[in-house]
Amino acid sequence: MSDTPSPLALPFPDLPAIPGVALRVARARYKDWDRCDLTFATLDPGTSVAGVLTQSRCPSPEVEWCRKALVLGQARSLVVNAGNSNAFTGNRGRAAVEAIAARAAGHLGCEPSDVFVASTGVIGVPLPIDKAEAGLDAAFTAEPCSWEDAATTIGTTDTFAKAAVTQAIVDGRTVNLVGFIKGSGMIAPDMATMLGFIFTDAAVTPEFLQSALSAANSKTFSCITVDGDTSTSDTILAFATGKAGNAPLASEGDSGADAFRAALADLCHQLALLVVRDGEGAQKLIEIQVEGAESDRSAHRIAMSIANSPLVKTAVAGEDANWGRVVMAVGKAGEPAERDKLAIRFGTTQVARDGLAVEGYEEAPVAAHLKGREIEIGVDLGLGEGRATVWTCDLTHGYISINADYRS
């Protein structure tokens, strides 16, 4: 993790303990650094699990392992490695994941399929099995650690540890939801994002947990981008220990089902925005609102076209109200749009309407808005009821410096 936090960083929140979850960290020494790089979570028997995973056609062995294990819906452990993504590593990479799962399962007395594994870091270097096993052995005997220790340990180019918390009333009981996440670059998920892990003491069936997580993902993690690049390792996992004692949530009609869904969506929204706030080299958080599209799907595609445009992102970095670049990004999205119905605003100031610049509009309020840390761009296509909101960050020289030197 960087010693200099992003100017958009938020402080690490106070997080409650989740009964049934114990966290430990250790040094596997996957890179030549003086820090912990392995997070090990143990989960009590009866813990449900759900997940969303990268749609990359070149996924890591960890993603493939989790995808198969999720079918069973139960979990006893989570192992997260930082410094080596183990992606694009063939049979050696698969062997490393199998060895990690077997080692953790042997320690806990469970099936290897109850162990979930995630890795992040450089692509193309097999995860050393000897280091993985030694790191796990150290974690087995380590003292339990804090949420912040666990979140810090999984970081790579992150500049601050990221976590969030929400609550819900389910079956007359207060349940807690806690999550931590890592991510700073290679962020353009079309499923989840980076590596993120959610824990709740609510009793939830795997099927309902999966439904709630997938719904939350579509409006949060799948609506952020830093650089337009989808990782080979993107993973979000949610674990429900059931220790709150509520009647298990299994269907939409259950007491507290709506409240749980809302709380999970709120938690995912908080975590997703933390990643954008830590975008590599980011100085500004950008919210892009698109309305008036022919469908929500169309609005989303247009919003992401704007969010992924280097020209839009560099204009915001330079605090330049160049709304012509927004027009460009709308036009290239490949979605229905009519030039003479298009309207654009920066903040609350309308800069273009009906395919033209607003006559006599004052640029001073726009310039003032662009000098802030949080920027809003609005687009109205004037075609229908479709709408979407996505989040990104500006593109600065810092992004180039970080990625040019990533393997150095």
PDB file of N, CA, C and O in Angstrom, residues 60-107:
ATOM      1  N   SER A  60      -8.436 -16.163 -13.438  1.00  0.00           N
ATOM      2  CA  SER A  60      -7.418 -16.835 -12.641  1.00  0.00           C
ATOM      3  C   SER A  60      -7.931 -18.189 -12.154  1.00  0.00           C
ATOM      4  O   SER A  60      -9.144 -18.436 -12.115  1.00  0.00           O
ATOM      5  N   PRO A  61      -7.023 -19.089 -11.742  1.00  0.00           N
ATOM      6  CA  PRO A  61      -7.464 -20.366 -11.165  1.00  0.00           C
ATOM      7  C   PRO A  61      -8.305 -20.165  -9.906  1.00  0.00           C
ATOM      8  O   PRO A  61      -9.193 -20.972  -9.616  1.00  0.00           O
ATOM      9  N   GLU A  62      -8.032 -19.085  -9.159  1.00  0.00           N
ATOM     10  CA  GLU A  62      -8.816 -18.800  -7.963  1.00  0.00           C
ATOM     11  C   GLU A  62     -10.276 -18.538  -8.318  1.00  0.00           C
ATOM     12  O   GLU A  62     -11.197 -19.008  -7.627  1.00  0.00           O
ATOM     13  N   VAL A  63     -10.503 -17.779  -9.389  1.00  0.00           N
ATOM     14  CA  VAL A  63     -11.864 -17.497  -9.836  1.00  0.00           C
ATOM     15  C   VAL A  63     -12.560 -18.792 -10.240  1.00  0.00           C
ATOM     16  O   VAL A  63     -13.724 -19.033  -9.888  1.00  0.00           O
ATOM     17  N   GLU A  64     -11.869 -19.630 -10.981  1.00  0.00           N
ATOM     18  CA  GLU A  64     -12.452 -20.901 -11.403  1.00  0.00           C
ATOM     19  C   GLU A  64     -12.779 -21.777 -10.192  1.00  0.00           C
ATOM     20  O   GLU A  64     -13.821 -22.440 -10.146  1.00  0.00           O
ATOM     21  N   TRP A  65     -11.903 -21.779  -9.195  1.00  0.00           N
ATOM     22  CA  TRP A  65     -12.128 -22.557  -7.972  1.00  0.00           C
ATOM     23  C   TRP A  65     -13.380 -22.055  -7.248  1.00  0.00           C
ATOM     24  O   TRP A  65     -14.244 -22.839  -6.852  1.00  0.00           O
ATOM     25  N   CYS A  66     -13.460 -20.730  -7.058  1.00  0.00           N
ATOM     26  CA  CYS A  66     -14.604 -20.154  -6.354  1.00  0.00           C
ATOM     27  C   CYS A  66     -15.907 -20.408  -7.108  1.00  0.00           C
ATOM     28  O   CYS A  66     -16.953 -20.671  -6.496  1.00  0.00           O
ATOM     29  N   ARG A  67     -15.859 -20.325  -8.423  1.00  0.00           N
ATOM     30  CA  ARG A  67     -17.066 -20.531  -9.222  1.00  0.00           C
ATOM     31  C   ARG A  67     -17.640 -21.934  -8.980  1.00  0.00           C
ATOM     32  O   ARG A  67     -18.859 -22.108  -8.848  1.00  0.00           O
ATOM     33  N   LYS A  68     -16.776 -22.923  -8.889  1.00  0.00           N
ATOM     34  CA  LYS A  68     -17.240 -24.292  -8.631  1.00  0.00           C
ATOM     35  C   LYS A  68     -17.714 -24.442  -7.187  1.00  0.00           C
ATOM     36  O   LYS A  68     -18.740 -25.079  -6.920  1.00  0.00           O
ATOM     37  N   ALA A  69     -16.975 -23.854  -6.249  1.00  0.00           N
ATOM     38  CA  ALA A  69     -17.318 -24.007  -4.836  1.00  0.00           C
ATOM     39  C   ALA A  69     -18.620 -23.300  -4.487  1.00  0.00           C
ATOM     40  O   ALA A  69     -19.356 -23.743  -3.592  1.00  0.00           O
ATOM     41  N   LEU A  70     -18.934 -22.222  -5.171  1.00  0.00           N
ATOM     42  CA  LEU A  70     -20.156 -21.473  -4.880  1.00  0.00           C
ATOM     43  C   LEU A  70     -21.413 -22.302  -5.114  1.00  0.00           C
ATOM     44  O   LEU A  70     -22.448 -22.058  -4.483  1.00  0.00           O
ATOM     45  N   VAL A  71     -21.340 -23.272  -5.987  1.00  0.00           N
ATOM     46  CA  VAL A  71     -22.501 -24.114  -6.278  1.00  0.00           C
ATOM     47  C   VAL A  71     -22.975 -24.829  -5.018  1.00  0.00           C
ATOM     48  O   VAL A  71     -24.175 -25.062  -4.825  1.00  0.00           O
ATOM     49  N   LEU A  72     -22.046 -25.127  -4.108  1.00  0.00           N
ATOM     50  CA  LEU A  72     -22.391 -25.860  -2.891  1.00  0.00           C
ATOM     51  C   LEU A  72     -22.969 -24.942  -1.818  1.00  0.00           C
ATOM     52  O   LEU A  72     -23.660 -25.406  -0.903  1.00  0.00           O
ATOM     53  N   GLY A  73     -22.666 -23.647  -1.867  1.00  0.00           N
ATOM     54  CA  GLY A  73     -23.314 -22.676  -1.006  1.00  0.00           C
ATOM     55  C   GLY A  73     -22.862 -22.611   0.431  1.00  0.00           C
ATOM     56  O   GLY A  73     -23.519 -21.959   1.255  1.00  0.00           O
ATOM     57  N   GLN A  74     -21.756 -23.274   0.779  1.00  0.00           N
ATOM     58  CA  GLN A  74     -21.292 -23.243   2.167  1.00  0.00           C
ATOM     59  C   GLN A  74     -19.803 -22.925   2.219  1.00  0.00           C
ATOM     60  O   GLN A  74     -19.068 -23.211   1.283  1.00  0.00           O
ATOM     61  N   ALA A  75     -19.377 -22.324   3.345  1.00  0.00           N
ATOM     62  CA  ALA A  75     -17.992 -21.883   3.460  1.00  0.00           C
ATOM     63  C   ALA A  75     -17.495 -22.043   4.892  1.00  0.00           C
ATOM     64  O   ALA A  75     -18.259 -21.870   5.844  1.00  0.00           O
ATOM     65  N   ARG A  76     -16.211 -22.373   5.015  1.00  0.00           N
ATOM     66  CA  ARG A  76     -15.558 -22.436   6.322  1.00  0.00           C
ATOM     67  C   ARG A  76     -14.329 -21.552   6.398  1.00  0.00           C
ATOM     68  O   ARG A  76     -13.819 -21.295   7.489  1.00  0.00           O
ATOM     69  N   SER A  77     -13.843 -21.093   5.241  1.00  0.00           N
ATOM     70  CA  SER A  77     -12.605 -20.313   5.269  1.00  0.00           C
ATOM     71  C   SER A  77     -12.462 -19.473   4.015  1.00  0.00           C
ATOM     72  O   SER A  77     -13.029 -19.784   2.966  1.00  0.00           O
ATOM     73  N   LEU A  78     -11.685 -18.396   4.170  1.00  0.00           N
ATOM     74  CA  LEU A  78     -11.311 -17.526   3.054  1.00  0.00           C
ATOM     75  C   LEU A  78      -9.820 -17.250   3.165  1.00  0.00           C
ATOM     76  O   LEU A  78      -9.327 -16.877   4.229  1.00  0.00           O
ATOM     77  N   VAL A  79      -9.101 -17.436   2.058  1.00  0.00           N
ATOM     78  CA  VAL A  79      -7.667 -17.129   2.000  1.00  0.00           C
ATOM     79  C   VAL A  79      -7.449 -16.126   0.882  1.00  0.00           C
ATOM     80  O   VAL A  79      -7.820 -16.379  -0.266  1.00  0.00           O
ATOM     81  N   VAL A  80      -6.845 -14.974   1.202  1.00  0.00           N
ATOM     82  CA  VAL A  80      -6.599 -13.934   0.202  1.00  0.00           C
ATOM     83  C   VAL A  80      -5.105 -13.629   0.175  1.00  0.00           C
ATOM     84  O   VAL A  80      -4.505 -13.308   1.200  1.00  0.00           O
ATOM     85  N   ASN A  81      -4.520 -13.720  -1.024  1.00  0.00           N
ATOM     86  CA  ASN A  81      -3.103 -13.444  -1.217  1.00  0.00           C
ATOM     87  C   ASN A  81      -2.905 -12.133  -1.959  1.00  0.00           C
ATOM     88  O   ASN A  81      -3.636 -11.857  -2.915  1.00  0.00           O
ATOM     89  N   ALA A  82      -1.924 -11.326  -1.551  1.00  0.00           N
ATOM     90  CA  ALA A  82      -1.604 -10.067  -2.230  1.00  0.00           C
ATOM     91  C   ALA A  82      -0.172 -10.109  -2.744  1.00  0.00           C
ATOM     92  O   ALA A  82       0.727 -10.646  -2.089  1.00  0.00           O
ATOM     93  N   GLY A  83       0.023  -9.528  -3.950  1.00  0.00           N
ATOM     94  CA  GLY A  83       1.360  -9.450  -4.519  1.00  0.00           C
ATOM     95  C   GLY A  83       1.561 -10.376  -5.695  1.00  0.00           C
ATOM     96  O   GLY A  83       2.547 -10.260  -6.425  1.00  0.00           O
ATOM     97  N   ASN A  84       0.640 -11.308  -5.905  1.00  0.00           N
ATOM     98  CA  ASN A  84       0.735 -12.266  -7.003  1.00  0.00           C
ATOM     99  C   ASN A  84      -0.679 -12.722  -7.333  1.00  0.00           C
ATOM    100  O   ASN A  84      -1.341 -13.337  -6.498  1.00  0.00           O
ATOM    101  N   SER A  85      -1.155 -12.416  -8.552  1.00  0.00           N
ATOM    102  CA  SER A  85      -2.539 -12.754  -8.900  1.00  0.00           C
ATOM    103  C   SER A  85      -2.699 -14.221  -9.287  1.00  0.00           C
ATOM    104  O   SER A  85      -3.816 -14.721  -9.356  1.00  0.00           O
ATOM    105  N   ASN A  86      -1.582 -14.910  -9.577  1.00  0.00           N
ATOM    106  CA  ASN A  86      -1.611 -16.320  -9.977  1.00  0.00           C
ATOM    107  C   ASN A  86      -2.429 -16.550 -11.240  1.00  0.00           C
ATOM    108  O   ASN A  86      -2.820 -17.683 -11.538  1.00  0.00           O
ATOM    109  N   ALA A  87      -2.719 -15.479 -11.995  1.00  0.00           N
ATOM    110  CA  ALA A  87      -3.510 -15.600 -13.219  1.00  0.00           C
ATOM    111  C   ALA A  87      -2.603 -15.902 -14.409  1.00  0.00           C
ATOM    112  O   ALA A  87      -1.459 -15.464 -14.452  1.00  0.00           O
ATOM    113  N   PHE A  88      -3.140 -16.619 -15.374  1.00  0.00           N
ATOM    114  CA  PHE A  88      -2.420 -17.004 -16.590  1.00  0.00           C
ATOM    115  C   PHE A  88      -1.171 -17.802 -16.218  1.00  0.00           C
ATOM    116  O   PHE A  88      -0.061 -17.521 -16.658  1.00  0.00           O
ATOM    117  N   THR A  89      -1.372 -18.821 -15.380  1.00  0.00           N
ATOM    118  CA  THR A  89      -0.252 -19.608 -14.865  1.00  0.00           C
ATOM    119  C   THR A  89      -0.445 -21.108 -15.080  1.00  0.00           C
ATOM    120  O   THR A  89       0.301 -21.916 -14.531  1.00  0.00           O
ATOM    121  N   GLY A  90      -1.461 -21.499 -15.845  1.00  0.00           N
ATOM    122  CA  GLY A  90      -1.625 -22.893 -16.237  1.00  0.00           C
ATOM    123  C   GLY A  90      -1.796 -23.852 -15.078  1.00  0.00           C
ATOM    124  O   GLY A  90      -2.346 -23.513 -14.027  1.00  0.00           O
ATOM    125  N   ASN A  91      -1.276 -25.080 -15.253  1.00  0.00           N
ATOM    126  CA  ASN A  91      -1.444 -26.118 -14.248  1.00  0.00           C
ATOM    127  C   ASN A  91      -0.751 -25.775 -12.935  1.00  0.00           C
ATOM    128  O   ASN A  91      -1.207 -26.191 -11.864  1.00  0.00           O
ATOM    129  N   ARG A  92       0.350 -25.020 -13.001  1.00  0.00           N
ATOM    130  CA  ARG A  92       1.054 -24.649 -11.765  1.00  0.00           C
ATOM    131  C   ARG A  92       0.170 -23.744 -10.910  1.00  0.00           C
ATOM    132  O   ARG A  92       0.144 -23.866  -9.683  1.00  0.00           O
ATOM    133  N   GLY A  93      -0.557 -22.862 -11.570  1.00  0.00           N
ATOM    134  CA  GLY A  93      -1.452 -21.985 -10.821  1.00  0.00           C
ATOM    135  C   GLY A  93      -2.593 -22.753 -10.188  1.00  0.00           C
ATOM    136  O   GLY A  93      -2.964 -22.512  -9.027  1.00  0.00           O
ATOM    137  N   ARG A  94      -3.163 -23.702 -10.942  1.00  0.00           N
ATOM    138  CA  ARG A  94      -4.244 -24.517 -10.391  1.00  0.00           C
ATOM    139  C   ARG A  94      -3.752 -25.361  -9.223  1.00  0.00           C
ATOM    140  O   ARG A  94      -4.452 -25.536  -8.218  1.00  0.00           O
ATOM    141  N   ALA A  95      -2.547 -25.890  -9.343  1.00  0.00           N
ATOM    142  CA  ALA A  95      -1.980 -26.695  -8.258  1.00  0.00           C
ATOM    143  C   ALA A  95      -1.801 -25.873  -6.992  1.00  0.00           C
ATOM    144  O   ALA A  95      -2.000 -26.375  -5.876  1.00  0.00           O
ATOM    145  N   ALA A  96      -1.435 -24.611  -7.157  1.00  0.00           N
ATOM    146  CA  ALA A  96      -1.258 -23.734  -5.989  1.00  0.00           C
ATOM    147  C   ALA A  96      -2.581 -23.521  -5.271  1.00  0.00           C
ATOM    148  O   ALA A  96      -2.652 -23.573  -4.034  1.00  0.00           O
ATOM    149  N   VAL A  97      -3.657 -23.287  -6.016  1.00  0.00           N
ATOM    150  CA  VAL A  97      -4.970 -23.087  -5.401  1.00  0.00           C
ATOM    151  C   VAL A  97      -5.413 -24.354  -4.683  1.00  0.00           C
ATOM    152  O   VAL A  97      -5.926 -24.308  -3.551  1.00  0.00           O
ATOM    153  N   GLU A  98      -5.211 -25.497  -5.327  1.00  0.00           N
ATOM    154  CA  GLU A  98      -5.597 -26.763  -4.701  1.00  0.00           C
ATOM    155  C   GLU A  98      -4.807 -26.993  -3.421  1.00  0.00           C
ATOM    156  O   GLU A  98      -5.353 -27.486  -2.419  1.00  0.00           O
ATOM    157  N   ALA A  99      -3.528 -26.634  -3.426  1.00  0.00           N
ATOM    158  CA  ALA A  99      -2.690 -26.820  -2.241  1.00  0.00           C
ATOM    159  C   ALA A  99      -3.151 -25.910  -1.102  1.00  0.00           C
ATOM    160  O   ALA A  99      -3.191 -26.322   0.064  1.00  0.00           O
ATOM    161  N   ILE A 100      -3.502 -24.666  -1.428  1.00  0.00           N
ATOM    162  CA  ILE A 100      -3.988 -23.732  -0.415  1.00  0.00           C
ATOM    163  C   ILE A 100      -5.284 -24.238   0.207  1.00  0.00           C
ATOM    164  O   ILE A 100      -5.442 -24.265   1.437  1.00  0.00           O
ATOM    165  N   ALA A 101      -6.215 -24.664  -0.626  1.00  0.00           N
ATOM    166  CA  ALA A 101      -7.501 -25.147  -0.125  1.00  0.00           C
ATOM    167  C   ALA A 101      -7.315 -26.399   0.726  1.00  0.00           C
ATOM    168  O   ALA A 101      -7.954 -26.547   1.782  1.00  0.00           O
ATOM    169  N   ALA A 102      -6.445 -27.299   0.287  1.00  0.00           N
ATOM    170  CA  ALA A 102      -6.217 -28.534   1.042  1.00  0.00           C
ATOM    171  C   ALA A 102      -5.575 -28.234   2.388  1.00  0.00           C
ATOM    172  O   ALA A 102      -5.935 -28.848   3.407  1.00  0.00           O
ATOM    173  N   ARG A 103      -4.633 -27.278   2.405  1.00  0.00           N
ATOM    174  CA  ARG A 103      -3.945 -26.939   3.657  1.00  0.00           C
ATOM    175  C   ARG A 103      -4.928 -26.339   4.660  1.00  0.00           C
ATOM    176  O   ARG A 103      -4.941 -26.720   5.837  1.00  0.00           O
ATOM    177  N   ALA A 104      -5.734 -25.409   4.207  1.00  0.00           N
ATOM    178  CA  ALA A 104      -6.701 -24.776   5.102  1.00  0.00           C
ATOM    179  C   ALA A 104      -7.764 -25.779   5.550  1.00  0.00           C
ATOM    180  O   ALA A 104      -8.178 -25.793   6.710  1.00  0.00           O
ATOM    181  N   ALA A 105      -8.218 -26.621   4.632  1.00  0.00           N
ATOM    182  CA  ALA A 105      -9.231 -27.619   4.970  1.00  0.00           C
ATOM    183  C   ALA A 105      -8.698 -28.608   5.998  1.00  0.00           C
ATOM    184  O   ALA A 105      -9.415 -29.006   6.934  1.00  0.00           O
ATOM    185  N   GLY A 106      -7.448 -29.025   5.845  1.00  0.00           N
ATOM    186  CA  GLY A 106      -6.850 -29.937   6.806  1.00  0.00           C
ATOM    187  C   GLY A 106      -6.780 -29.317   8.191  1.00  0.00           C
ATOM    188  O   GLY A 106      -7.004 -29.989   9.201  1.00  0.00           O
ATOM    189  N   HIS A 107      -6.483 -28.041   8.241  1.00  0.00           N
ATOM    190  CA  HIS A 107      -6.404 -27.341   9.528  1.00  0.00           C
ATOM    191  C   HIS A 107      -7.769 -27.243  10.191  1.00  0.00           C
ATOM    192  O   HIS A 107      -7.883 -27.385  11.420  1.00  0.00           O
TER     193      HIS A 107
END
